[in-house]
Coordinates of N, CA and C in Angstrom, one line a residue:
K1 N -5.0 -36.6 1.3 CA -5.9 -35.5 1.4 C -5.9 -34.9 2.8
E2 N -5.8 -33.6 2.9 CA -5.8 -33.0 4.3 C -7.1 -32.2 4.6
D3 N -7.6 -32.5 5.8 CA -8.8 -31.9 6.2 C -8.7 -31.8 7.7
Y4 N -8.3 -30.6 8.2 CA -8.0 -30.4 9.7 C -9.0 -29.4 10.3
A5 N -9.5 -29.7 11.4 CA -10.3 -28.7 12.1 C -9.5 -27.7 12.8
F6 N -8.2 -28.1 13.2 CA -7.4 -27.2 14.0 C -6.0 -27.1 13.3
D7 N -5.5 -25.9 13.0 CA -4.3 -25.7 12.3 C -3.6 -24.5 12.9
A8 N -2.5 -24.6 13.5 CA -1.8 -23.4 14.1 C -1.0 -22.6 13.0
G9 N -1.0 -23.1 11.8 CA -0.3 -22.4 10.7 C 1.2 -22.7 10.7
R10 N 1.9 -22.0 9.9 CA 3.4 -22.2 9.8 C 4.1 -21.2 10.7
G11 N 5.3 -21.7 11.1 CA 6.1 -20.9 11.9 C 5.9 -21.0 13.4
L12 N 6.9 -20.6 14.2 CA 6.8 -20.8 15.7 C 7.0 -19.4 16.4
T13 N 6.0 -18.9 17.0 CA 6.0 -17.7 17.8 C 5.2 -18.0 19.1
E14 N 5.1 -17.0 19.9 CA 4.3 -17.1 21.1 C 2.8 -17.3 20.7
K15 N 2.4 -16.7 19.6 CA 1.0 -16.9 19.1 C 0.7 -18.4 18.8
T16 N 1.7 -19.1 18.3 CA 1.6 -20.5 18.1 C 1.3 -21.2 19.4
I17 N 2.0 -20.9 20.4 CA 1.8 -21.5 21.7 C 0.5 -21.2 22.3
D18 N 0.1 -19.9 22.2 CA -1.3 -19.5 22.7 C -2.3 -20.3 21.9
Y19 N -2.2 -20.5 20.6 CA -3.2 -21.3 19.9 C -3.3 -22.7 20.4
I20 N -2.1 -23.3 20.6 CA -2.1 -24.7 21.1 C -2.8 -24.8 22.5
V21 N -2.4 -23.9 23.4 CA -2.9 -23.9 24.8 C -4.4 -23.6 24.8
D22 N -4.8 -22.7 24.0 CA -6.3 -22.3 23.9 C -7.1 -23.5 23.3
V23 N -6.6 -24.1 22.3 CA -7.3 -25.2 21.7 C -7.5 -26.4 22.6
K24 N -6.4 -26.7 23.4 CA -6.4 -27.8 24.3 C -7.1 -27.4 25.7
G25 N -7.3 -26.1 25.9 CA -7.9 -25.7 27.2 C -6.9 -26.0 28.4
E26 N -5.6 -25.7 28.2 CA -4.6 -26.0 29.2 C -4.6 -24.9 30.3
D27 N -4.0 -25.2 31.4 CA -3.9 -24.3 32.5 C -2.8 -23.2 32.2
D28 N -2.8 -22.1 33.0 CA -1.8 -21.1 32.8 C -0.4 -21.5 33.0
W29 N -0.2 -22.5 34.0 CA 1.2 -22.9 34.3 C 1.8 -23.6 33.1
I30 N 0.9 -24.3 32.3 CA 1.5 -25.0 31.1 C 1.8 -23.9 30.0
R31 N 1.0 -22.9 29.9 CA 1.3 -21.8 29.0 C 2.7 -21.2 29.3
E32 N 2.9 -20.9 30.6 CA 4.2 -20.4 31.1 C 5.3 -21.3 30.8
F33 N 5.1 -22.6 31.1 CA 6.1 -23.7 30.8 C 6.5 -23.7 29.3
R34 N 5.5 -23.6 28.5 CA 5.7 -23.7 27.0 C 6.5 -22.4 26.6
K35 N 6.1 -21.2 27.1 CA 6.7 -20.0 26.6 C 8.2 -19.9 27.1
K36 N 8.4 -20.4 28.3 CA 9.8 -20.5 28.8 C 10.6 -21.4 27.9
A37 N 10.0 -22.5 27.5 CA 10.7 -23.5 26.7 C 11.0 -22.8 25.3
L38 N 10.1 -22.0 24.8 CA 10.3 -21.4 23.5 C 11.5 -20.5 23.5
K39 N 11.6 -19.7 24.6 CA 12.8 -18.8 24.8 C 14.1 -19.6 24.9
T40 N 14.0 -20.7 25.6 CA 15.2 -21.6 25.7 C 15.6 -22.1 24.3
F41 N 14.6 -22.6 23.6 CA 14.8 -23.1 22.2 C 15.5 -22.1 21.3
E42 N 15.0 -20.9 21.4 CA 15.5 -19.8 20.5 C 16.9 -19.4 20.9
S43 N 17.3 -19.6 22.2 CA 18.6 -19.1 22.7 C 19.7 -20.2 22.4
M44 N 19.3 -21.4 22.1 CA 20.3 -22.5 21.9 C 20.7 -22.7 20.5
P45 N 22.0 -22.9 20.2 CA 22.4 -23.2 18.8 C 22.0 -24.6 18.4
L46 N 22.0 -24.8 17.1 CA 21.8 -26.2 16.6 C 23.0 -27.1 17.1
P47 N 22.7 -28.3 17.5 CA 23.8 -29.2 18.0 C 24.6 -29.8 16.9
T48 N 25.4 -29.0 16.2 CA 26.2 -29.6 15.1 C 27.4 -30.4 15.6
H49 N 27.6 -30.4 17.0 CA 28.8 -31.2 17.5 C 28.5 -32.7 17.4
W50 N 27.2 -33.0 17.4 CA 26.8 -34.5 17.2 C 26.0 -34.8 15.9
A51 N 25.4 -33.8 15.4 CA 24.6 -34.0 14.1 C 25.4 -33.5 12.9
S52 N 25.0 -34.0 11.8 CA 25.7 -33.6 10.5 C 25.1 -32.2 10.1
K53 N 25.7 -31.6 9.1 CA 25.3 -30.3 8.6 C 23.8 -30.4 8.0
D54 N 23.4 -31.6 7.7 CA 22.0 -31.8 7.2 C 21.0 -31.1 8.1
I55 N 21.3 -31.1 9.4 CA 20.3 -30.6 10.4 C 20.0 -29.1 10.1
E56 N 20.9 -28.4 9.4 CA 20.6 -27.0 9.0 C 19.5 -26.9 8.0
N57 N 19.1 -28.0 7.4 CA 18.0 -28.0 6.4 C 16.6 -27.9 7.0
I58 N 16.5 -28.1 8.3 CA 15.2 -27.9 9.0 C 14.8 -26.5 8.9
D59 N 13.6 -26.2 8.3 CA 13.1 -24.9 8.2 C 12.0 -24.6 9.3
F60 N 12.5 -24.2 10.4 CA 11.6 -24.0 11.6 C 10.5 -23.0 11.3
S61 N 10.8 -22.0 10.4 CA 9.8 -21.0 10.1 C 8.7 -21.4 9.2
N62 N 9.0 -22.5 8.5 CA 8.0 -23.0 7.5 C 7.3 -24.3 8.0
T63 N 7.6 -24.7 9.2 CA 7.0 -26.0 9.7 C 5.7 -25.7 10.3
R64 N 4.8 -26.7 10.3 CA 3.5 -26.6 11.0 C 3.6 -27.4 12.3
Y65 N 3.2 -26.7 13.4 CA 3.5 -27.3 14.7 C 2.3 -27.9 15.4
Y66 N 1.1 -27.7 14.8 CA -0.1 -28.3 15.4 C -1.2 -28.5 14.3
L67 N -1.5 -29.7 14.1 CA -2.6 -30.1 13.2 C -3.4 -31.2 13.8
A68 N -4.8 -31.0 13.8 CA -5.6 -32.0 14.4 C -7.0 -32.0 13.8
K69 N -7.5 -33.2 13.6 CA -8.9 -33.3 13.1 C -9.9 -33.1 14.2
G70 N -9.5 -33.5 15.4 CA -10.4 -33.4 16.5 C -9.6 -33.4 17.8
Q71 N -10.3 -33.1 18.9 CA -9.5 -32.9 20.1 C -9.5 -34.1 21.1
K72 N -10.5 -35.0 20.9 CA -10.6 -36.1 21.9 C -10.4 -37.4 21.2
A73 N -9.8 -38.3 21.9 CA -9.6 -39.6 21.3 C -10.8 -40.5 21.4
S74 N -11.2 -41.1 20.3 CA -12.4 -42.0 20.3 C -12.1 -43.3 21.2
R75 N -13.1 -43.8 21.8 CA -12.9 -45.0 22.6 C -13.3 -46.3 21.8
T76 N -13.9 -46.1 20.6 CA -14.2 -47.3 19.8 C -13.8 -47.0 18.4
W77 N -13.4 -48.0 17.6 CA -13.0 -47.8 16.2 C -14.0 -47.2 15.4
D78 N -15.3 -47.5 15.7 CA -16.4 -47.0 14.9 C -16.5 -45.4 14.9
E79 N -16.0 -44.8 16.0 CA -16.0 -43.4 16.1 C -14.9 -42.7 15.4
V80 N -13.8 -43.4 15.0 CA -12.7 -42.8 14.4 C -13.0 -42.4 13.0
P81 N -12.6 -41.2 12.5 CA -12.9 -40.7 11.2 C -12.4 -41.8 10.1
D82 N -13.2 -41.9 9.1 CA -12.9 -43.0 8.1 C -11.5 -43.0 7.5
D83 N -11.0 -41.8 7.1 CA -9.7 -41.7 6.5 C -8.6 -42.1 7.5
V84 N -8.8 -41.7 8.8 CA -7.8 -42.0 9.8 C -7.9 -43.5 10.1
K85 N -9.1 -44.0 10.2 CA -9.3 -45.5 10.4 C -8.6 -46.3 9.4
E86 N -8.8 -45.9 8.1 CA -8.2 -46.7 7.0 C -6.7 -46.7 7.1
T87 N -6.1 -45.6 7.5 CA -4.6 -45.5 7.7 C -4.2 -46.5 8.7
F88 N -4.8 -46.5 9.9 CA -4.4 -47.4 11.0 C -4.8 -48.9 10.7
E89 N -5.8 -49.1 9.9 CA -6.2 -50.5 9.6 C -5.1 -51.1 8.7
R90 N -4.5 -50.2 7.8 CA -3.5 -50.7 6.9 C -2.2 -51.1 7.7
L91 N -2.1 -50.5 8.9 CA -0.9 -50.8 9.8 C -1.3 -52.0 10.6
G92 N -2.5 -52.5 10.6 CA -2.9 -53.7 11.3 C -3.2 -53.5 12.8
I93 N -3.5 -52.3 13.2 CA -3.7 -52.0 14.6 C -4.9 -52.7 15.2
P94 N -6.1 -52.7 14.6 CA -7.2 -53.4 15.3 C -7.0 -54.9 15.5
E95 N -6.3 -55.5 14.5 CA -6.1 -57.0 14.7 C -5.1 -57.2 15.9
Q96 N -4.1 -56.4 16.0 CA -3.1 -56.6 17.0 C -3.7 -56.3 18.4
E97 N -4.6 -55.3 18.4 CA -5.2 -55.0 19.7 C -6.1 -56.2 20.2
R98 N -6.8 -56.8 19.3 CA -7.7 -57.9 19.6 C -6.9 -59.1 20.0
A99 N -5.7 -59.3 19.3 CA -4.9 -60.5 19.5 C -4.1 -60.5 20.8
F100 N -3.4 -59.4 21.1 CA -2.5 -59.6 22.3 C -2.2 -58.3 23.1
L101 N -2.8 -57.2 22.8 CA -2.4 -56.0 23.5 C -3.4 -55.6 24.6
A102 N -2.8 -55.1 25.7 CA -3.6 -54.7 26.9 C -4.2 -53.3 26.7
G103 N -3.6 -52.5 25.8 CA -4.1 -51.2 25.6 C -3.5 -50.6 24.4
V104 N -4.2 -49.7 23.7 CA -3.7 -49.1 22.4 C -4.0 -47.6 22.4
E105 N -3.1 -46.8 21.9 CA -3.4 -45.4 21.6 C -2.8 -45.2 20.2
A106 N -3.6 -44.5 19.4 CA -3.2 -44.3 18.0 C -3.3 -42.8 17.7
Q107 N -2.1 -42.2 17.5 CA -2.0 -40.7 17.2 C -1.9 -40.4 15.8
F108 N -2.6 -39.5 15.3 CA -2.6 -39.0 13.9 C -2.2 -37.6 13.9
D109 N -1.0 -37.3 13.4 CA -0.5 -35.9 13.5 C -0.4 -35.4 14.9
S110 N -1.1 -34.4 15.4 CA -0.9 -33.8 16.7 C -1.7 -34.4 17.9
E111 N -2.8 -35.2 17.5 CA -3.6 -35.7 18.6 C -3.9 -37.2 18.5
A112 N -4.2 -37.8 19.6 CA -4.7 -39.2 19.5 C -6.1 -39.3 18.9
A113 N -6.2 -40.2 17.9 CA -7.5 -40.4 17.3 C -8.3 -41.6 18.0
Y114 N -7.5 -42.4 18.7 CA -8.1 -43.6 19.3 C -7.4 -43.9 20.6
S115 N -8.1 -44.3 21.6 CA -7.4 -44.7 22.9 C -8.3 -45.7 23.6
H116 N -7.7 -46.8 23.9 CA -8.6 -47.9 24.6 C -7.7 -48.8 25.5
M117 N -8.2 -49.1 26.6 CA -7.4 -50.0 27.5 C -8.4 -51.1 28.1
K118 N -7.9 -52.3 28.3 CA -8.8 -53.3 28.9 C -9.3 -52.9 30.2
E119 N -10.6 -53.2 30.5 CA -11.3 -52.8 31.7 C -10.6 -53.3 33.0
G120 N -10.1 -54.5 33.0 CA -9.5 -55.0 34.2 C -8.3 -54.2 34.7
L121 N -7.6 -53.6 33.7 CA -6.5 -52.8 34.1 C -6.9 -51.5 34.8
E122 N -8.0 -50.9 34.3 CA -8.6 -49.7 35.0 C -8.9 -50.0 36.4
K123 N -9.5 -51.2 36.7 CA -9.9 -51.5 38.0 C -8.7 -51.7 38.9
E124 N -7.5 -52.0 38.4 CA -6.3 -52.1 39.1 C -5.6 -50.7 39.3
G125 N -6.2 -49.7 38.7 CA -5.6 -48.4 38.9 C -4.6 -47.9 37.8
V126 N -4.5 -48.8 36.8 CA -3.5 -48.4 35.7 C -4.1 -47.2 34.9
I127 N -3.3 -46.3 34.6 CA -3.7 -45.1 33.8 C -2.9 -45.2 32.5
F128 N -3.6 -45.1 31.3 CA -3.0 -45.0 30.0 C -3.8 -44.1 29.2
V129 N -3.4 -42.8 29.1 CA -4.1 -41.8 28.4 C -3.0 -40.9 27.7
G130 N -3.4 -39.9 27.0 CA -2.5 -38.9 26.4 C -2.1 -37.9 27.5
P131 N -1.1 -37.1 27.2 CA -0.7 -36.1 28.2 C -1.7 -35.0 28.5
T132 N -2.6 -34.7 27.5 CA -3.6 -33.7 27.7 C -4.6 -34.2 28.8
E133 N -5.0 -35.4 28.6 CA -5.9 -36.0 29.7 C -5.2 -36.2 31.0
G134 N -3.9 -36.6 30.9 CA -3.1 -36.8 32.1 C -3.0 -35.5 32.9
L135 N -2.8 -34.4 32.2 CA -2.7 -33.1 32.9 C -4.0 -32.7 33.6
K136 N -5.1 -33.0 32.9 CA -6.4 -32.6 33.4 C -6.9 -33.5 34.5
E137 N -6.7 -34.8 34.3 CA -7.4 -35.7 35.2 C -6.5 -36.3 36.3
H138 N -5.2 -36.2 36.1 CA -4.2 -36.9 37.0 C -3.0 -35.9 37.3
A139 N -3.4 -34.6 37.5 CA -2.4 -33.6 37.6 C -1.4 -33.8 38.8
E140 N -1.9 -34.4 39.9 CA -1.0 -34.6 41.0 C 0.2 -35.6 40.7
I141 N -0.1 -36.6 39.9 CA 1.0 -37.5 39.5 C 1.8 -36.9 38.4
F142 N 1.1 -36.4 37.4 CA 1.8 -35.9 36.2 C 2.8 -34.8 36.6
K143 N 2.3 -33.8 37.3 CA 3.2 -32.6 37.6 C 4.4 -33.0 38.4
K144 N 4.3 -34.1 39.2 CA 5.4 -34.5 40.1 C 6.6 -34.9 39.3
Y145 N 6.4 -35.5 38.1 CA 7.5 -36.1 37.3 C 7.8 -35.4 36.0
F146 N 6.8 -34.6 35.5 CA 6.9 -34.0 34.2 C 8.0 -33.0 34.1
G147 N 8.9 -33.2 33.2 CA 10.1 -32.3 33.0 C 11.2 -32.5 34.0
K148 N 11.1 -33.6 34.8 CA 12.1 -33.8 35.8 C 13.2 -34.7 35.3
V149 N 12.9 -35.7 34.5 CA 13.9 -36.6 33.9 C 14.6 -35.9 32.8
I150 N 13.9 -35.2 32.0 CA 14.5 -34.4 30.9 C 14.0 -33.0 31.0
P151 N 14.9 -32.1 31.6 CA 14.5 -30.7 31.8 C 14.4 -30.0 30.4
I152 N 13.7 -28.8 30.4 CA 13.5 -28.0 29.2 C 14.8 -27.8 28.5
G153 N 15.9 -27.4 29.2 CA 17.1 -27.0 28.6 C 18.1 -28.1 28.4
D154 N 17.7 -29.4 28.4 CA 18.6 -30.5 28.2 C 19.3 -30.4 26.8
N155 N 18.5 -30.0 25.8 CA 19.1 -29.7 24.5 C 18.1 -28.9 23.7
K156 N 18.5 -28.5 22.5 CA 17.6 -27.6 21.7 C 16.3 -28.3 21.4
F157 N 16.3 -29.6 21.1 CA 15.1 -30.2 20.7 C 14.2 -30.6 21.8
S158 N 14.8 -30.9 23.0 CA 13.9 -31.1 24.2 C 13.2 -29.8 24.5
A159 N 13.9 -28.6 24.3 CA 13.2 -27.3 24.5 C 12.1 -27.1 23.5
L160 N 12.4 -27.5 22.3 CA 11.3 -27.3 21.2 C 10.1 -28.2 21.6
N161 N 10.3 -29.4 21.9 CA 9.2 -30.3 22.3 C 8.5 -29.7 23.5
S162 N 9.2 -29.2 24.5 CA 8.5 -28.6 25.7 C 7.6 -27.4 25.3
A163 N 8.0 -26.7 24.2 CA 7.2 -25.6 23.8 C 5.9 -26.0 23.1
V164 N 6.0 -27.0 22.3 CA 4.9 -27.3 21.4 C 4.4 -28.8 21.5
F165 N 4.7 -29.5 22.6 CA 4.3 -30.9 22.7 C 2.8 -31.1 22.6
S166 N 2.5 -32.2 21.9 CA 1.0 -32.6 21.8 C 1.0 -34.0 21.5
G167 N 0.1 -34.7 22.2 CA 0.0 -36.2 22.0 C 1.1 -36.9 22.8
G168 N 1.2 -38.2 22.5 CA 2.1 -39.0 23.3 C 1.3 -39.9 24.3
S169 N 2.0 -40.4 25.3 CA 1.4 -41.3 26.2 C 1.7 -40.9 27.7
F170 N 0.7 -40.9 28.5 CA 0.9 -40.8 30.0 C 0.5 -42.1 30.6
I171 N 1.4 -42.8 31.2 CA 1.1 -44.1 31.8 C 1.6 -44.1 33.3
Y172 N 0.7 -44.6 34.1 CA 1.0 -44.8 35.5 C 0.6 -46.2 35.9
I173 N 1.6 -47.0 36.5 CA 1.3 -48.4 37.0 C 1.4 -48.3 38.5
P174 N 0.3 -48.6 39.2 CA 0.4 -48.5 40.7 C 1.3 -49.5 41.3
K175 N 1.6 -49.3 42.6 CA 2.5 -50.2 43.3 C 2.1 -51.7 43.2
G176 N 3.1 -52.5 42.8 CA 2.9 -53.9 42.8 C 2.1 -54.5 41.6
V177 N 1.6 -53.6 40.8 CA 0.8 -54.1 39.7 C 1.7 -54.5 38.5
K178 N 1.5 -55.7 38.0 CA 2.3 -56.2 36.9 C 1.4 -56.4 35.7
V179 N 1.6 -55.5 34.7 CA 0.8 -55.6 33.4 C 1.4 -56.6 32.5
R180 N 0.7 -57.7 32.3 CA 1.2 -58.9 31.6 C 1.3 -58.7 30.1
Q181 N 0.4 -58.0 29.5 CA 0.4 -57.8 28.1 C 0.9 -56.4 27.8
P182 N 1.5 -56.2 26.6 CA 2.0 -54.9 26.3 C 1.0 -53.8 26.1
L183 N 1.3 -52.6 26.5 CA 0.6 -51.4 26.1 C 1.3 -50.8 24.8
Q184 N 0.5 -50.4 23.9 CA 1.2 -50.0 22.6 C 0.6 -48.7 22.1
A185 N 1.5 -47.8 21.6 CA 1.1 -46.6 20.9 C 1.6 -46.5 19.5
Y186 N 0.8 -45.9 18.6 CA 1.2 -45.7 17.2 C 1.2 -44.2 16.9
F187 N 2.3 -43.7 16.3 CA 2.4 -42.3 16.0 C 2.5 -42.2 14.5
R188 N 1.6 -41.5 13.9 CA 1.5 -41.4 12.4 C 1.6 -39.9 12.0
I189 N 2.7 -39.6 11.3 CA 2.8 -38.3 10.6 C 2.1 -38.4 9.3
N190 N 1.1 -37.6 9.0 CA 0.4 -37.7 7.8 C 0.4 -36.5 6.9
A191 N 1.0 -35.4 7.4 CA 1.0 -34.1 6.7 C 2.4 -33.7 6.3
E192 N 2.4 -32.9 5.2 CA 3.7 -32.5 4.7 C 4.1 -31.2 5.5
M193 N 5.5 -31.0 5.6 CA 6.0 -29.8 6.3 C 5.4 -29.7 7.7
F194 N 5.4 -30.8 8.4 CA 4.8 -30.8 9.7 C 5.8 -31.4 10.7
G195 N 5.6 -30.9 12.0 CA 6.4 -31.5 13.0 C 5.6 -32.2 14.0
Q196 N 5.9 -33.4 14.4 CA 5.2 -34.1 15.4 C 6.0 -34.1 16.7
F197 N 5.4 -33.8 17.8 CA 6.1 -33.5 19.1 C 5.4 -34.2 20.2
E198 N 5.3 -35.6 20.1 CA 4.7 -36.2 21.2 C 5.5 -36.2 22.5
R199 N 4.8 -36.3 23.6 CA 5.5 -36.3 24.9 C 5.0 -37.5 25.7
T200 N 5.9 -38.4 26.1 CA 5.6 -39.6 26.8 C 6.2 -39.6 28.2
L201 N 5.3 -39.9 29.2 CA 5.8 -40.0 30.6 C 5.2 -41.3 31.1
I202 N 6.1 -42.2 31.5 CA 5.7 -43.5 32.0 C 6.3 -43.6 33.4
I203 N 5.4 -43.9 34.4 CA 5.8 -44.1 35.8 C 5.4 -45.4 36.2
A204 N 6.4 -46.3 36.6 CA 6.1 -47.6 37.2 C 6.4 -47.4 38.7
D205 N 5.3 -47.5 39.6 CA 5.5 -47.3 41.0 C 6.2 -48.5 41.6
E206 N 6.5 -48.5 42.8 CA 7.4 -49.5 43.5 C 6.8 -50.9 43.2
G207 N 7.7 -51.8 42.7 CA 7.4 -53.2 42.4 C 6.5 -53.4 41.2
A208 N 6.2 -52.4 40.4 CA 5.3 -52.5 39.3 C 6.1 -52.9 38.0
E209 N 5.4 -53.5 37.1 CA 6.1 -53.9 35.8 C 5.2 -53.6 34.6
V210 N 5.8 -53.1 33.5 CA 5.0 -52.8 32.3 C 5.9 -52.9 31.1
T211 N 5.4 -53.4 30.0 CA 6.0 -53.3 28.7 C 5.3 -52.4 27.8
Y212 N 6.0 -51.4 27.2 CA 5.4 -50.4 26.4 C 6.1 -50.4 25.0
M213 N 5.3 -50.5 23.9 CA 5.9 -50.4 22.6 C 5.3 -49.3 21.8
E214 N 6.1 -48.6 21.0 CA 5.5 -47.6 20.2 C 6.0 -47.8 18.7
G215 N 5.1 -47.5 17.8 CA 5.5 -47.7 16.4 C 5.3 -46.3 15.7
C216 N 6.2 -45.9 14.9 CA 6.2 -44.6 14.3 C 6.3 -44.7 12.8
T217 N 5.5 -44.1 12.0 CA 5.6 -44.1 10.5 C 5.2 -42.8 9.9
A218 N 5.6 -42.6 8.7 CA 5.3 -41.4 7.9 C 5.4 -41.7 6.5
P219 N 4.5 -41.2 5.6 CA 4.6 -41.4 4.2 C 5.8 -40.6 3.6
K220 N 6.2 -40.9 2.4 CA 7.4 -40.2 1.9 C 6.9 -39.0 1.1
F221 N 7.4 -37.8 1.6 CA 7.1 -36.5 1.0 C 8.3 -36.0 0.3
E222 N 8.2 -35.0 -0.6 CA 9.3 -34.4 -1.2 C 10.0 -33.5 -0.3
T223 N 9.3 -33.0 0.7 CA 9.9 -32.0 1.7 C 10.3 -32.7 3.0
A224 N 11.2 -32.1 3.8 CA 11.6 -32.7 5.0 C 10.5 -32.6 6.1
T225 N 10.4 -33.6 6.9 CA 9.5 -33.6 8.0 C 10.2 -33.8 9.3
L226 N 9.7 -33.2 10.4 CA 10.4 -33.3 11.7 C 9.6 -34.1 12.7
H227 N 10.3 -35.0 13.4 CA 9.7 -35.7 14.5 C 10.7 -35.5 15.7
S228 N 10.1 -34.9 16.7 CA 11.0 -34.5 17.8 C 10.2 -34.8 19.2
A229 N 10.4 -36.0 19.7 CA 9.7 -36.4 20.9 C 10.5 -36.3 22.1
V230 N 9.9 -36.3 23.3 CA 10.6 -36.4 24.6 C 9.9 -37.6 25.3
V231 N 10.7 -38.5 25.8 CA 10.2 -39.7 26.5 C 10.9 -39.7 27.9
E232 N 10.1 -39.6 28.9 CA 10.6 -39.7 30.3 C 10.1 -40.9 31.0
L233 N 11.0 -41.8 31.4 CA 10.7 -43.1 32.0 C 11.1 -43.0 33.5
V234 N 10.2 -43.3 34.4 CA 10.4 -43.3 35.8 C 10.1 -44.7 36.4
A235 N 11.2 -45.4 36.8 CA 11.0 -46.7 37.4 C 11.4 -46.6 38.9
L236 N 10.4 -46.7 39.8 CA 10.7 -46.5 41.2 C 11.2 -47.8 41.8
K237 N 11.5 -47.9 43.1 CA 12.2 -49.0 43.7 C 11.6 -50.4 43.3
G238 N 12.4 -51.3 42.7 CA 11.9 -52.6 42.4 C 11.0 -52.7 41.2
A239 N 10.8 -51.6 40.5 CA 9.9 -51.6 39.3 C 10.7 -51.9 38.0
K240 N 10.0 -52.3 37.0 CA 10.6 -52.7 35.7 C 9.8 -52.1 34.6
I241 N 10.5 -51.3 33.7 CA 9.8 -50.8 32.5 C 10.6 -51.4 31.3
Q242 N 9.9 -52.1 30.4 CA 10.5 -52.4 29.1 C 9.9 -51.4 28.1
Y243 N 10.8 -50.7 27.4 CA 10.4 -49.6 26.5 C 10.9 -50.0 25.1
I244 N 10.1 -50.2 24.2 CA 10.5 -50.6 22.8 C 9.9 -49.6 21.8
T245 N 10.7 -49.2 20.9 CA 10.2 -48.3 19.8 C 10.6 -48.9 18.4
V246 N 9.7 -48.9 17.5 CA 9.9 -49.4 16.2 C 9.6 -48.3 15.2
Q247 N 10.6 -47.8 14.5 CA 10.4 -46.6 13.7 C 10.6 -46.9 12.2
N248 N 9.7 -46.5 11.4 CA 9.8 -46.7 9.9 C 9.7 -45.4 9.2
W249 N 10.7 -44.6 9.1 CA 10.7 -43.3 8.5 C 11.3 -43.4 7.1
S250 N 10.9 -42.5 6.2 CA 11.6 -42.3 5.0 C 12.9 -41.5 5.3
N251 N 13.8 -41.4 4.4 CA 15.1 -40.8 4.7 C 15.1 -39.3 4.8
N252 N 14.0 -38.7 4.6 CA 13.9 -37.2 4.7 C 13.1 -36.8 5.9
V253 N 12.9 -37.7 6.9 CA 12.3 -37.4 8.2 C 13.5 -37.1 9.2
F254 N 13.5 -36.0 9.8 CA 14.5 -35.7 10.9 C 13.9 -36.3 12.1
N255 N 14.5 -37.3 12.7 CA 14.0 -38.0 13.9 C 15.0 -37.6 15.1
L256 N 14.6 -36.5 15.8 CA 15.5 -36.0 16.8 C 14.8 -36.0 18.2
V257 N 15.0 -37.2 18.8 CA 14.2 -37.4 20.1 C 15.1 -37.5 21.3
T258 N 14.6 -37.2 22.4 CA 15.3 -37.3 23.7 C 14.6 -38.3 24.6
K259 N 15.2 -39.4 25.0 CA 14.6 -40.4 25.8 C 15.5 -40.8 27.0
R260 N 15.0 -40.8 28.1 CA 15.8 -41.1 29.3 C 14.9 -41.8 30.3

């Protein structure tokens, strides 16, 4: 069952980007960044030199680029909408969080539905939020590294993500801080003819250590679904990042991600 408060509709134009920026309340520089990325995406051919002809089955004009039930991530499970909560409970997320995770973010379609981190980590200066919050609350760190590891024009799908990114993780580990338990994110595609475009930026400052795991799932639909993420990892001098992704897609999900 689909019930969304925010829906950008089908197809990708500058109006789609204006809708996303307006709904998120983003700054003008992000609007310009997104629109530049859209032009780059439109100017680049499909990368058939490494992908099969199947890639031509992606219908960009019929894809939905932004769907969200709400704009802000709940801090407790009780606040998460019941249908979203049931989906994540079936994946076992609350139990795993209580058992061994230092922090969890759970994204449902375009936005995080739940985000929580252990209090002790906040006191050490660890940041674990979505990119929307990262841009608003930690702009000085975010802007320094955003789009630097993977530039807009790296490939057609990094340009697409740069145009319509929503959700993902922004993590900053301060100098010398070693996070002993994993941080984990879950990305759930729940809608048909939809594209999920999370953007993850992880920065481990000098001598810092972190393990980050993400899990990705989608139900099986008759139509093709698109998952196109960008993950930028920045390990400064003496730092260590362990990045793990576990993906369980049906065979008609196009999983076209750029990670570096």
